[in-house]
Structures are given as C-alpha cells and as structure tokens.
Coordinates of C-alpha atoms in Angstrom, one line a residue:
X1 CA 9.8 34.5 -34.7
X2 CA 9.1 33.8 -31.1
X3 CA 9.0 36.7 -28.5
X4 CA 12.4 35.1 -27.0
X5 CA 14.0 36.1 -30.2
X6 CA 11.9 39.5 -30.4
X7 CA 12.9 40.2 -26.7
X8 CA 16.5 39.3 -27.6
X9 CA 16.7 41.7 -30.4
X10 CA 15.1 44.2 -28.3
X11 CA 17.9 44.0 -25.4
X12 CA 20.5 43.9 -28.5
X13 CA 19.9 47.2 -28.8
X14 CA 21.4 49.9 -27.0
X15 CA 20.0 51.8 -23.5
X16 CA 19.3 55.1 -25.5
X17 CA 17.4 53.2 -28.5
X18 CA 15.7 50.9 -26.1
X19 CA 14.5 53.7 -23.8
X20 CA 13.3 55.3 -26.9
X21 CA 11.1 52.7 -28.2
X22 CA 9.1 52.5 -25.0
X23 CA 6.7 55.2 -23.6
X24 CA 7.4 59.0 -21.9
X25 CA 6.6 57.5 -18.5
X26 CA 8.8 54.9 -19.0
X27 CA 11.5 57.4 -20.0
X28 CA 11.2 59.9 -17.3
X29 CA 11.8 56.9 -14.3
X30 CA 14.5 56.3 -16.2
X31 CA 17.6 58.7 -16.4
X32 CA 20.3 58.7 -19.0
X33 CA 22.9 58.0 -16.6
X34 CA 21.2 55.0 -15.3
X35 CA 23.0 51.9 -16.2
X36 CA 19.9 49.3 -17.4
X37 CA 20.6 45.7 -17.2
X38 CA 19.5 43.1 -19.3
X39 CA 17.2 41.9 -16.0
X40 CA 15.6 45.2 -16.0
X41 CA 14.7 45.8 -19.8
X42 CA 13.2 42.4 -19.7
X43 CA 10.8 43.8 -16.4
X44 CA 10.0 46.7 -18.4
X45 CA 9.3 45.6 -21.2
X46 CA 7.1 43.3 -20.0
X47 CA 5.2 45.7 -17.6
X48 CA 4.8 47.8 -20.7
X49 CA 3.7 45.8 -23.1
X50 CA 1.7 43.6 -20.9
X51 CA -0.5 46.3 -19.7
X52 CA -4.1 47.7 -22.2
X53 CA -2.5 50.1 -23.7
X54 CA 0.5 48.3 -25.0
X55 CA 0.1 49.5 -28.5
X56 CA 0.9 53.2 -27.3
X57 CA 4.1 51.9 -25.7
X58 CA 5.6 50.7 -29.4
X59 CA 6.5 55.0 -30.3
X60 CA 9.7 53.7 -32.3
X61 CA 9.0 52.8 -36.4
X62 CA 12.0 50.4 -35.7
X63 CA 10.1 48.2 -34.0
X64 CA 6.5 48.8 -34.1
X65 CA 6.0 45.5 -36.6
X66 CA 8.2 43.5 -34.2
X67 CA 6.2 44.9 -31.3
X68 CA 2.7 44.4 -32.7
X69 CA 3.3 40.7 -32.5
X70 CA 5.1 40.9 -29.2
X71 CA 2.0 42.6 -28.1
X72 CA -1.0 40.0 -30.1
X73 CA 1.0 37.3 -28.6
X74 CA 1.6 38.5 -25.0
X75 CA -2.3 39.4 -25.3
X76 CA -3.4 35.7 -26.4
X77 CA -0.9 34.0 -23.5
X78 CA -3.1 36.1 -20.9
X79 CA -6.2 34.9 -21.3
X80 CA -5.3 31.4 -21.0
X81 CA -5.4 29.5 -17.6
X82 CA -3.3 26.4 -16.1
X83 CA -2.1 23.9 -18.6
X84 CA -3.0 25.9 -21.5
X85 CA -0.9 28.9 -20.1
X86 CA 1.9 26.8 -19.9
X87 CA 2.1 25.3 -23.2
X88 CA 1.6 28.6 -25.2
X89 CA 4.5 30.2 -23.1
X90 CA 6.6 27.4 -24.0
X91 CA 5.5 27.2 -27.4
X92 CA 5.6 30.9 -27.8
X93 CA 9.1 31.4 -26.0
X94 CA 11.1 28.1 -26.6
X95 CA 9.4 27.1 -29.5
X96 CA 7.9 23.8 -28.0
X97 CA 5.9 21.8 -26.2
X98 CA 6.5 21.2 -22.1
X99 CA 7.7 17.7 -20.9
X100 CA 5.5 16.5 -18.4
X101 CA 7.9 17.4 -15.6
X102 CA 7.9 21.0 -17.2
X103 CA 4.5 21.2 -16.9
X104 CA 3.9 19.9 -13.3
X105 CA 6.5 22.4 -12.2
X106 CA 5.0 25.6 -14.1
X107 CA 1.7 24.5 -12.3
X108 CA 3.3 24.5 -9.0
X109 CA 4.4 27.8 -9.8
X110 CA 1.1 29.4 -11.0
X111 CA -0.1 28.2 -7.6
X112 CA 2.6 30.2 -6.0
X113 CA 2.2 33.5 -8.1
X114 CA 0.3 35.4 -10.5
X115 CA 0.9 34.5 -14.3
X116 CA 2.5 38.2 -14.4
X117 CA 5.3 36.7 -12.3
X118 CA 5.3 33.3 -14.0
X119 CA 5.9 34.6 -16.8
X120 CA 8.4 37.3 -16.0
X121 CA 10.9 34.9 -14.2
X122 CA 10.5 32.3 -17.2
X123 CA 11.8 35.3 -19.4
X124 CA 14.9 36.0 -17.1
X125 CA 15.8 32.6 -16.6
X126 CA 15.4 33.1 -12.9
X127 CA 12.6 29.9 -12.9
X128 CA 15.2 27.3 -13.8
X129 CA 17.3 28.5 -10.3
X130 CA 13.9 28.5 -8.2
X131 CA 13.0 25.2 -9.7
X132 CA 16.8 24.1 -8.7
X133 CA 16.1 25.3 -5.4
X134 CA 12.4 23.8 -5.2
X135 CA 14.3 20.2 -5.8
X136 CA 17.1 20.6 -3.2
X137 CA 14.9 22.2 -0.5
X138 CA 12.6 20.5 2.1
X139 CA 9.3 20.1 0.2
X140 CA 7.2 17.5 1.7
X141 CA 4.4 16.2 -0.6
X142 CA 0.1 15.7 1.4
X143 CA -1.7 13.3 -0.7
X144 CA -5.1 13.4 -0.6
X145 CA -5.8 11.5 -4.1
X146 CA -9.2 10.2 -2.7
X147 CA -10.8 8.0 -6.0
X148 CA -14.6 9.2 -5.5
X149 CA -15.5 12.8 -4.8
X150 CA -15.9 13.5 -0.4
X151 CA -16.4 16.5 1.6
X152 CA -13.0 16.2 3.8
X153 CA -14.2 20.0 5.8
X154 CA -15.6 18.8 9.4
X155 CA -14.0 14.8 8.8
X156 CA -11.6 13.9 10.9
X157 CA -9.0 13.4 8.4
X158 CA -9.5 16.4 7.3
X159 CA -8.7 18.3 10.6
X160 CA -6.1 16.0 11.2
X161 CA -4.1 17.0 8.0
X162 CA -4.8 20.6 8.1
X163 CA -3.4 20.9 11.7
X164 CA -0.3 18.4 10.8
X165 CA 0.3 20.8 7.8
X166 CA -0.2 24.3 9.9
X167 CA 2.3 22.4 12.1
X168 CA 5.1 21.5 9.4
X169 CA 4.9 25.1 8.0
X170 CA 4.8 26.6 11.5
X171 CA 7.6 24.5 12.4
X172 CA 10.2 25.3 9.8
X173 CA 10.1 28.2 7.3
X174 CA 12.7 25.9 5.1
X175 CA 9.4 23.3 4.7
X176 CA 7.2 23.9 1.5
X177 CA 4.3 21.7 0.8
X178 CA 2.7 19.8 -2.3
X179 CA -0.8 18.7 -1.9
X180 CA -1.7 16.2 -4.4
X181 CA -5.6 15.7 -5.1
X182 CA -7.6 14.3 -8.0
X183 CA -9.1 16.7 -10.1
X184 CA -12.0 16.2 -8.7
X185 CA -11.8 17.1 -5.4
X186 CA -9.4 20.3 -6.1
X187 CA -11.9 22.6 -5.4
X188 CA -12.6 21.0 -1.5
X189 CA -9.0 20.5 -1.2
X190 CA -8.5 24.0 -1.8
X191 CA -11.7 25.1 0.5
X192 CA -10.2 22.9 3.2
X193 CA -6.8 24.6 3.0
X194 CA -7.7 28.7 2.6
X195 CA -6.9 29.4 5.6
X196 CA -3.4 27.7 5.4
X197 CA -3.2 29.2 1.6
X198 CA -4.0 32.7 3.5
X199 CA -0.7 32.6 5.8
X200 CA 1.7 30.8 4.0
X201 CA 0.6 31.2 0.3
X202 CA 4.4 30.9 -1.0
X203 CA 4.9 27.8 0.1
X204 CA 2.0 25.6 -0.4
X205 CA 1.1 24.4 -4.0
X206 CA -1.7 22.3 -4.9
X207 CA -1.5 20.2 -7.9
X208 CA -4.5 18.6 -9.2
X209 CA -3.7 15.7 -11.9
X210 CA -6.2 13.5 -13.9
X211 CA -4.0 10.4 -12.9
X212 CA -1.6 9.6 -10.0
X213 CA 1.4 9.1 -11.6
X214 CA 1.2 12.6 -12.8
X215 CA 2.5 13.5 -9.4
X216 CA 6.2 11.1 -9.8
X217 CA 7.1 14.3 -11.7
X218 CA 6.8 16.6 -8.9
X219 CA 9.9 16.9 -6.8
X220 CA 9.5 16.3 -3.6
X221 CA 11.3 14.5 -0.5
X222 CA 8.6 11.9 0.4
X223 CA 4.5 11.8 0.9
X224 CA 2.7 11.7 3.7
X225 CA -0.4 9.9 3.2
X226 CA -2.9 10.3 6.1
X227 CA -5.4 8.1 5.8
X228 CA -4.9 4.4 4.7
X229 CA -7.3 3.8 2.1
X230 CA -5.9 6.3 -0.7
X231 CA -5.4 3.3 -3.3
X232 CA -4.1 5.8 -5.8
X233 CA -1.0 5.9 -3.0
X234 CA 0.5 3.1 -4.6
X235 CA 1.3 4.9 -7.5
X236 CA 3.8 6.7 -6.1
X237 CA 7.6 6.6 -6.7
X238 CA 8.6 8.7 -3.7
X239 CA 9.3 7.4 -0.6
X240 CA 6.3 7.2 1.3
X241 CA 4.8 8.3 5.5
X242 CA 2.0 6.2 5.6
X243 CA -0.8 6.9 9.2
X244 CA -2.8 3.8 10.1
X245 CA -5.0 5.7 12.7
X246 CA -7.1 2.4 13.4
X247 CA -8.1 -0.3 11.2
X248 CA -12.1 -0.3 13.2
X249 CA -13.5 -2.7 10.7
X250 CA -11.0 -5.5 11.7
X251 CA -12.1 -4.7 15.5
X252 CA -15.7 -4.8 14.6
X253 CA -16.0 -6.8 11.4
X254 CA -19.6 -7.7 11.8
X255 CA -20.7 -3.9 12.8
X256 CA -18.7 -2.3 9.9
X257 CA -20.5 0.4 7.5
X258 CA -18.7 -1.0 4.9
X259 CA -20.2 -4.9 2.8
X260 CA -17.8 -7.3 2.8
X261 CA -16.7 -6.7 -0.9
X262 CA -15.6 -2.8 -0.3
X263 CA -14.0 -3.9 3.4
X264 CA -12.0 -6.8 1.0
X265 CA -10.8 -4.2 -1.0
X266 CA -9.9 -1.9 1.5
X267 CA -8.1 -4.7 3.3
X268 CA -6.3 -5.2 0.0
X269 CA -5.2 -1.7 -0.1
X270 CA -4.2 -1.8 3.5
X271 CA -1.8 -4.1 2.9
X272 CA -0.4 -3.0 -0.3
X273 CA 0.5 0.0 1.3
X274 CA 1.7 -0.8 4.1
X275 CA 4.2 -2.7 2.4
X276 CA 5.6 0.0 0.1
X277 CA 5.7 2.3 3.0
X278 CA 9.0 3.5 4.2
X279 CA 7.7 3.9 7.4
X280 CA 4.3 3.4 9.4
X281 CA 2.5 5.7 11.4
X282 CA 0.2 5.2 14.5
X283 CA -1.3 7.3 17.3
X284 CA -1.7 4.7 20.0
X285 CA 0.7 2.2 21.4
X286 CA -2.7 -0.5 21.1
X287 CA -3.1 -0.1 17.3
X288 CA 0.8 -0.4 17.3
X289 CA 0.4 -3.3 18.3
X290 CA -2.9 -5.2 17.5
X291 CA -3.0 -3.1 13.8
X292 CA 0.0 -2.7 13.1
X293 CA 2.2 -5.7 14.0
X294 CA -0.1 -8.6 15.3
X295 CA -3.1 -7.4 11.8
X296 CA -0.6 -6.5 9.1
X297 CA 2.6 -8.0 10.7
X298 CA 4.6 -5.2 10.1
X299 CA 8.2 -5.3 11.4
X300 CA 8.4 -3.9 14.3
X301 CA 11.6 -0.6 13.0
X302 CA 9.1 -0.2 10.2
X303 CA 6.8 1.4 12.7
X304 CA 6.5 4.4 15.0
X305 CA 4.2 6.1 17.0
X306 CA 3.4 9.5 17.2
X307 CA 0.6 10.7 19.5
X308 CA -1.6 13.9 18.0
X309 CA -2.4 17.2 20.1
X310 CA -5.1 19.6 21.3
X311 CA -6.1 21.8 19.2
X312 CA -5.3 24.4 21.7
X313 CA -3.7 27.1 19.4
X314 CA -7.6 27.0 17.2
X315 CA -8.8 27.3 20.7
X316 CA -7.0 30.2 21.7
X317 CA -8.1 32.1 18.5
X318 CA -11.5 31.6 18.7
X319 CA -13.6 33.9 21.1
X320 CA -15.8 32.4 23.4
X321 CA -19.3 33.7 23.0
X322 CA -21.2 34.9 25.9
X323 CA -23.4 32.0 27.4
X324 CA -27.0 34.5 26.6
X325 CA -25.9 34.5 23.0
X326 CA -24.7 30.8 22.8
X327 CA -27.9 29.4 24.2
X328 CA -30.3 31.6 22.1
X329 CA -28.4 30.7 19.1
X330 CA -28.8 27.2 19.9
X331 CA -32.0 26.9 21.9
X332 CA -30.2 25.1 24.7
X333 CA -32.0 27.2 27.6
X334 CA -31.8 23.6 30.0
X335 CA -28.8 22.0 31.3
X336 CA -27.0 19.8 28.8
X337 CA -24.4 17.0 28.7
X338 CA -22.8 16.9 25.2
X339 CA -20.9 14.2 23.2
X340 CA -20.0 16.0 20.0
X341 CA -18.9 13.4 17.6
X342 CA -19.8 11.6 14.3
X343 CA -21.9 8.9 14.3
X344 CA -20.1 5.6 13.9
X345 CA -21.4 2.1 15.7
X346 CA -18.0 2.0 17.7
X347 CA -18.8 5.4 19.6
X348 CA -21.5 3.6 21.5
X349 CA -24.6 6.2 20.4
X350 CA -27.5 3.7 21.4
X351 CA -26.0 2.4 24.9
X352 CA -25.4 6.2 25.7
X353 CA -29.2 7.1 25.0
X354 CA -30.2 3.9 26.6
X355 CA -28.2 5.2 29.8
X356 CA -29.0 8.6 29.5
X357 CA -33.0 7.3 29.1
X358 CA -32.3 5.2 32.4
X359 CA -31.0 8.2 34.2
X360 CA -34.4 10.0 33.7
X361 CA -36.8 7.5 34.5
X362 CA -34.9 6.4 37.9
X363 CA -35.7 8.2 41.2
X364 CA -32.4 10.2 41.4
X365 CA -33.1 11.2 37.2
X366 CA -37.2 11.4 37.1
X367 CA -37.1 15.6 38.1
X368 CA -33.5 16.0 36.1
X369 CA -33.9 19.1 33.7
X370 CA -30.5 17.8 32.3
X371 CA -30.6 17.4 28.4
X372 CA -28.0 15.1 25.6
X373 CA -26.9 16.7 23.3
X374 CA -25.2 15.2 20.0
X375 CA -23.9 17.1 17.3
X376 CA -24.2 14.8 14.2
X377 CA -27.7 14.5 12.6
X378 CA -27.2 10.7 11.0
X379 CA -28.2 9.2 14.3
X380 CA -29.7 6.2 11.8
X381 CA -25.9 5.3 11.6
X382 CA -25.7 4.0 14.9
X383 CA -27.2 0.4 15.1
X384 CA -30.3 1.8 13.3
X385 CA -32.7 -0.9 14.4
X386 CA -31.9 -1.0 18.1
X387 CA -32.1 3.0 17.7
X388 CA -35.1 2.4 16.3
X389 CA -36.8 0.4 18.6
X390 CA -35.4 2.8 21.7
X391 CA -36.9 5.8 20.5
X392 CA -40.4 4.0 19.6
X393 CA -40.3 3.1 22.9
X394 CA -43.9 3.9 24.7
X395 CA -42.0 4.2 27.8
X396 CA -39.6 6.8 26.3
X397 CA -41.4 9.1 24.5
X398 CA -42.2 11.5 26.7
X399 CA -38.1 11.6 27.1
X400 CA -37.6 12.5 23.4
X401 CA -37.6 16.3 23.8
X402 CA -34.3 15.5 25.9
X403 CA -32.0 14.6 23.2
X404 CA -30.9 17.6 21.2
X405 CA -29.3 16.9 18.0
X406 CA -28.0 20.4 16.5
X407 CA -26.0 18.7 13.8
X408 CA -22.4 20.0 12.7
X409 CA -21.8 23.0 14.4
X410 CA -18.6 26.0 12.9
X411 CA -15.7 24.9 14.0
X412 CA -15.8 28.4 16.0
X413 CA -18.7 28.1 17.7
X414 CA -17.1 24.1 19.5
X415 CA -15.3 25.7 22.2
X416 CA -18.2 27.4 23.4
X417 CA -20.0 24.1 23.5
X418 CA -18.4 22.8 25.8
X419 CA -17.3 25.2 27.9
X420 CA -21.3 25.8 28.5
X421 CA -21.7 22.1 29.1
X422 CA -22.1 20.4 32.6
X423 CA -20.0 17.6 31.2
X424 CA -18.8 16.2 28.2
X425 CA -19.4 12.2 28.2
X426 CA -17.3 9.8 25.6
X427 CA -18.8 6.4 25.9
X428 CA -17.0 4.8 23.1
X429 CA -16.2 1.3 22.8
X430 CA -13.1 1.9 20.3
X431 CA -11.0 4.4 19.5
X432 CA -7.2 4.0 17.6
X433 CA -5.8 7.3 18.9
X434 CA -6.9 10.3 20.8
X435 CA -10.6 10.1 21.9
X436 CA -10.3 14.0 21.1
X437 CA -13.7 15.3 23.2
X438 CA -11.7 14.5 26.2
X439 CA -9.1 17.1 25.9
X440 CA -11.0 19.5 23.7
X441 CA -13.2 19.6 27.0
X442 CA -10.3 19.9 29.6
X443 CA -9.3 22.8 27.3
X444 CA -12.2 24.8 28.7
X445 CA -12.3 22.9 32.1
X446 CA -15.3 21.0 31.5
X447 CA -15.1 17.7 33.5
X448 CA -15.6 14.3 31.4
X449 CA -16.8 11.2 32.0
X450 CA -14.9 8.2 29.9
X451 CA -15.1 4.3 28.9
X452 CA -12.4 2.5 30.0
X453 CA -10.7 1.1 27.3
X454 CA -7.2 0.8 26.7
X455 CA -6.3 3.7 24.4
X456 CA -8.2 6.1 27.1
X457 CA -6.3 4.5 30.0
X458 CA -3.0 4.8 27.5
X459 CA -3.6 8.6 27.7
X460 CA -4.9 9.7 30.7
X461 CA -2.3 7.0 32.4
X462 CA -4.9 6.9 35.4
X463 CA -9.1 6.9 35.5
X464 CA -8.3 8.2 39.7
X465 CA -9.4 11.8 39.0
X466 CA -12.0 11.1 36.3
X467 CA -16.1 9.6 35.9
X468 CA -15.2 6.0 34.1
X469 CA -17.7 3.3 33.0
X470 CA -17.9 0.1 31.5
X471 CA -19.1 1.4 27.9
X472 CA -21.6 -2.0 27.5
X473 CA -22.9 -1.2 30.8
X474 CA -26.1 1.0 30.1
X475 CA -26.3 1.3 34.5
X476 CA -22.9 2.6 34.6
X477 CA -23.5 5.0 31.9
X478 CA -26.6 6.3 33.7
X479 CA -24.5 6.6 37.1
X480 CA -21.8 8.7 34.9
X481 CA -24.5 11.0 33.7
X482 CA -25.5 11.5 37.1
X483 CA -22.0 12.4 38.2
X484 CA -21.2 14.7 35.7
X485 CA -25.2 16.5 35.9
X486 CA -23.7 16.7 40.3
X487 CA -19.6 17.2 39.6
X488 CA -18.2 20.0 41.9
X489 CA -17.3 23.3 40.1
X490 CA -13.8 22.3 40.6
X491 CA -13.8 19.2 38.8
X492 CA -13.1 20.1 35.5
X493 CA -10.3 22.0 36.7
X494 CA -8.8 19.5 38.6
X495 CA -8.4 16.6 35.5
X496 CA -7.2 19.4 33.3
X497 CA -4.3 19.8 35.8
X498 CA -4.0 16.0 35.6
X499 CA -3.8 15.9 32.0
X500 CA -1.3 19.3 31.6
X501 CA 1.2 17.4 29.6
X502 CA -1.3 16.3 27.0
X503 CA -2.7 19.2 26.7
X504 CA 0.7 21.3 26.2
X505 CA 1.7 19.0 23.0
X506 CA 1.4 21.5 20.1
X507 CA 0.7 20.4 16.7
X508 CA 4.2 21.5 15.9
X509 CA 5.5 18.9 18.5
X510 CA 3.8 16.8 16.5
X511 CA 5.2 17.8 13.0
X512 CA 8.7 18.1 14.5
X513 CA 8.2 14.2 15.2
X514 CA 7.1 13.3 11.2
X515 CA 9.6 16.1 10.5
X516 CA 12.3 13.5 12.5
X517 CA 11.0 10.4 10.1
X518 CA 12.0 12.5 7.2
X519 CA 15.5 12.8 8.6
X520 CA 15.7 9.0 9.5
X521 CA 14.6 8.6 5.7
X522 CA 17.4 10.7 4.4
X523 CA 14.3 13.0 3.2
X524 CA 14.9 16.1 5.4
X525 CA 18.0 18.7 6.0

C-alpha cells in the first residue's frame, strides 16, 4: 500500500475520527465545529507525521499499523536529496517511476522550495496546476552549459548575464528564469547567482543535467545563450537568443590565445549556431556588420542590436570608501592612472606601458610621481615576449616600481578605484561592444582618455570633449597620459554630461529590448 492509498483512507474517515487519531495539540487548534477540508487534513497530517516525534501523533489503535508505515516511509523520503527524492515520492505515492519530464520539473521545484513543500503540494494535487501555470507563463531559459569546468565570477560574461537577468526579473514580475548548467559547474553557477537567488528566490531555478538534451524537457519560451561558444547550445529544441559580442579571433587571427585547431572548432560552433538561432544578438552596430553579416553572412532580419548599460544601479549600492582607507588598503599612496581590465592582446597592454614608460623618461614625465595601475595579474598574456623585453629593459628599470598590478579587486571595492584615479585610460585596439572602463569611470566623474576606433566613436558619437589617441601610436599614448596626469578638475564632469544618455540606459532597458525579441518570436505575453 502506498501512502496515497494510506492518506486516502485516512481522509475517508470522518472529521471527529480523524481529529482523534492525531495528537492533543492538534485537537485543541482544532474545534468541533470547524468544518476540515480534505486540503487541510492532508496539511496536517503531513506536519504531524512529518515532524520527530511522529510516532506519538498515531494515539488511535485504528490506525497505528497504517501509520507506522506512513511514518517509516515519510522518514526514508526525507533524507533523500534531488533525483532520488523524486523517484521515491513517486514510487511511494503513484506507485512509479518519473518520466524524464516529471523529473526535470520536480527538480525545478526543489529549487524553488523546501522538500516540506514539494511534497505537500504533490499530495494535494496543487503541483500539476503550478506546473500548468509554469508552462503557460513567461519563463525564459539562461544557458550556461559550458563543456569544461570555468570560473564565470569576475568574467565578463559572467557580469554580463547576471545584470541581463537582475534586469529581466526586475523588469517584469510575470518573468521566471531557468538557468541550465552542466553538472559540473552547478556549484559556480549557483555562487555566481546568490545574490539574484537572495531577491528573487521563487522565480529562478537552476537545473544542472549530465547531458544537454536533458534540458528539451524543461518548459520554457526560448534560451538565451550569451556567449557564442556554448557547443552544447545546439542541443536544444527551443527556440533560441543567441549574443555574438565580437568574434576577436577573426579580427586578430594571428594574435589569438586560441591554436588554430580549438579557433577551427570554435569557428565551427559559431556557425552552427548562428544558424539554428531564431535571432542574433550584437552590442555594436561594427560587429553588426563585419561579424555578423559580412563574417557569418547572416541575413540581415535575423539580426538585431542591442547596446548594454552602466552598471549604475551596483554603483549606487556600493559605498564609496574614504580615500585614507582606499589607499592604505591598497598601498596606492602616489597618483595613479588606472586601466582595470583583463589582459587580452587586443586591449593594447604593452603599447600602453611602452607610452606610459615614454611619458616618464621625457622632460615633461622625468619628475612625474604619476603611477599605472592594472588590475589583472596575467600580464604574460599580453604579447609576452615584447612584454618581456620592455620590462628587461636597462633603460626601464628604474621605472618598474611605477606599474602597480593589484590583481582582481571585489567588485565593491571598483567604484572606489576610480573615483580615486586621476584618469582612467582605455587604449584598446578592439572592442565588439561597450569599452565598459569608459562609463564605469564617467559614473564617478573621472575623466578618460580613449583609442579611437570605431565602436568608441559609435558610442561616445564625438572624441570633442574627450583625450583620444591613435592606440598603435606609443607618442600619442604618452601625450594622453600627460593630459589626464594635468586634466582640469572639471573634466571628468564635463564628458559625463556629454555621455548622460549612455549612462541613464538601465539594465532593465536593456532586458525590455531581449524581453521585445521574445514577443517578435511569439515567446513572450
């Protein structure tokens, strides 16, 4: 006999006997007028016999044998976790095993509430409506089904999704989320997300599968897939929101970190998903164009761009520490200039030291206290033999104690940064959205100097208010350093008020945008 059938008999019964079988405290909430549904007994029941001293609750002879085996079996089911909770509940109450689908959905749930709940709802029948509703309601499925185990906390894909998430659930309290991860990387997944979990713990679920297709049985309206070389994308059935934030390695093919076998297979999964996309997402109007349709030869409808924000709300919450405290913690007692990025051979490491180094040995630089400072300790990244060769350099030793690498920095601990900074300086050569430094810096009116390349020009719209070099030009990167080490107090002020309307866009402007795709998709009420 199952504890369906047990529970059944139980609510057979009528309110006087049933109230009798149970314990005093249970009686004396209870009065004998009170009308008990069948939806309560089942809650009381449960709470009673779920609890340590269950075999105190079973008073009535009646069903004391009955209740034993409620109780041994209610015991066994709750010291099981995940997968295994779910298949003994449906063995023990339905008297077989979970279909797949079953089973993905129960481990959405157990995401969502305790097993107390779980199994409580499953008893009343209330589960199939919220699973019902879970299928006709907006969820919107995150994949992040990396193949090989990453850190994704302080990558930029990683901020990029957890602010395009807060943004989705911030946007619209119909919108759920699914994030689908391998095994593997559950536990980062969920590290990455706690604070996200912490707000909006209802309606985010996490399901971790051992293969990719596990996920077709999750119900949701569509995937987003935010970075382009999730191969295990293409497993999906759902329609699928694919980003293409720059494909560097075809702008720089003889520079890339990757050998040409792994950049031949990411090329291959480029392209495979690109085509099964339902749409394509970029940040810039340049990768638009020279990734997007001239690369991959994407029709032209198939694609859409969507420009990414500040993060200005993060900002807002994080309190700026005072500057005695800031520099002690950091030993950064001299005047600095930062460029807080990772280190990748497109952001243009070795011509900044190489400027910065001809700054300080020139007449205007040769008395400059003024100190670089990088936040990313893999400097061997960055052309490692020309970096080499630069900081071996007899001539620039004595300049060494200039550059200050303090490595990844808390998140909390950024806007501070730069708001202590004489200037932020971004001498990339490439970048396929955003070069983010720039507004993060405006954010605390810290002026910036900026290559010009074309998607820096596509968001400022003008270089008129702002320091700008030619990025291969190590004497136009030293002049820049000089400006910013000189720039008026006023300055920083000055191209934030140029850049206002960049600065405003919210993260929810920009999920109301991929929140719009869904709509055009059909994916989305």
């Amino acid at each position: 006999m199952t504890i369906y059938d047990i529970l059944q008999s139980l609510y057979s019964k009528s309110e006087v006997d049933f109230i009798s079988g149970l314990e005093e405290e249970l009686q004396m909430k209870l009065s004998q007028d009170n009308f008990i549904s069948k939806e309560q007994r089942q809650t009381y029941v449960f709470n009673v016999l779920s609890t340590k001293q269950m075999l105190n609750h079973l008073n009535n002879p009646a069903i004391s044998i009955r209740g034993l085996k409620m109780v041994n079996k209610i015991k066994r089911l709750f010291v099981l976790n995940g997968r295994d909770f779910v298949q003994y509940m449906f063995n023990q109450l339905k008297g077989h095993d979970p279909s797949d689908e079953e089973l993905q959905q129960y481990l959405i749930f157990l995401n969502r509430m305790s097993k107390k709940e779980v199994y409580l709802r499953f008893l009343s029948a209330e589960i199939s409506n919220s699973t019902n509703d879970m299928h006709t309601g907006n969820a919107i499925g995150i994949f992040l089904g990396y193949h090989f185990k990453l850190l994704l906390r302080g990558e930029g894909i990683g901020g990029f999704t957890v602010r395009l998430m807060n943004g989705l659930l911030a946007n619209d309290p119909s919108v759920s989320l699914v994030i689908g991860v391998d095994t593997m990387n559950s536990e980062e997944v969920h590290l990455l997300v706690e604070d996200l979990l912490e707000r909006y713990k209802e309606r985010i679920s996490i399901v971790s599968y051992n293969h990719p297709k596990e996920l077709n049985n999750i119900h949701v309206n569509g995937w987003i897939v935010p970075y382009v070389g999730l191969k295990n994308a293409c497993c999906l059935r759902r329609p699928i929101i694919l980003c293409i934030h720059d494909l560097v390695y075809t702008h720089f093919p003889k520079n890339s970190i990757l050998n040409q076998r792994q950049t031949e297979e990411v090329d291959e999964t480029v392209k495979q998903l690109a085509a099964k996309a339902t749409k394509v997402i970029f940040n810039s109007e340049y990768i638009r164009q020279e990734d997007g349709l001239k690369y991959l030869g994407l029709p032209k409808d198939k694609t859409q761009v969507i420009r990414l924000a500040t993060p200005k709300e993060e900002y807002e919450n994080y309190n700026v520490v005072g500057y005695k405290e800031f520099v002690e913690k950091y030993n950064l007692y001299r005047p600095y200039i930062v460029f807080p990025t990772v280190v990748r051979y497109y952001k243009n490491h070795v011509n900044l030291i190489e400027g910065f180094f001809h700054y300080k040995k020139s007449h205007l630089g040769s008395s400059s206290p003024l100190q670089l400072v990088f936040t990313d300790d893999n400097l061997h990244r960055a052309r490692s033999d020309e970096l080499t060769n630069l900081l071996l350099d007899a001539d620039n030793q004595k300049l060494l104690n200039d550059i200050v690498i303090l490595g990844r920095l808390p998140a909390k601990d950024i806007p501070s940064l730069y708001k202590y900074a004489k200037g932020t300086i971004v001498p990339t050569l490439f970048e396929g959205s955003c070069p983010f430094p720039i507004l993060e810096s405006l954010l605390m009116e810290t002026p910036v100097a900026v290559s010009r390349i074309q998607v820096t020009y596509e968001l400022l719209g003008s270089f008129d208010l702002f320091y700008h070099f030619d990025p291969t030009s190590v004497t136009e990167i030293a002049k820049a350093v000089y400006d910013l080490e000189h720039a008026d107090e006023e300055c920083g002020t000055k191209q934030k008020k140029s850049t206002q309307h960049q600065l405003n866009r919210s993260w929810i402007d920009v999920a109301n945008e991929y929140l719009d795709v869904f709509r055009e998709m059909g994916g989305y009420e």
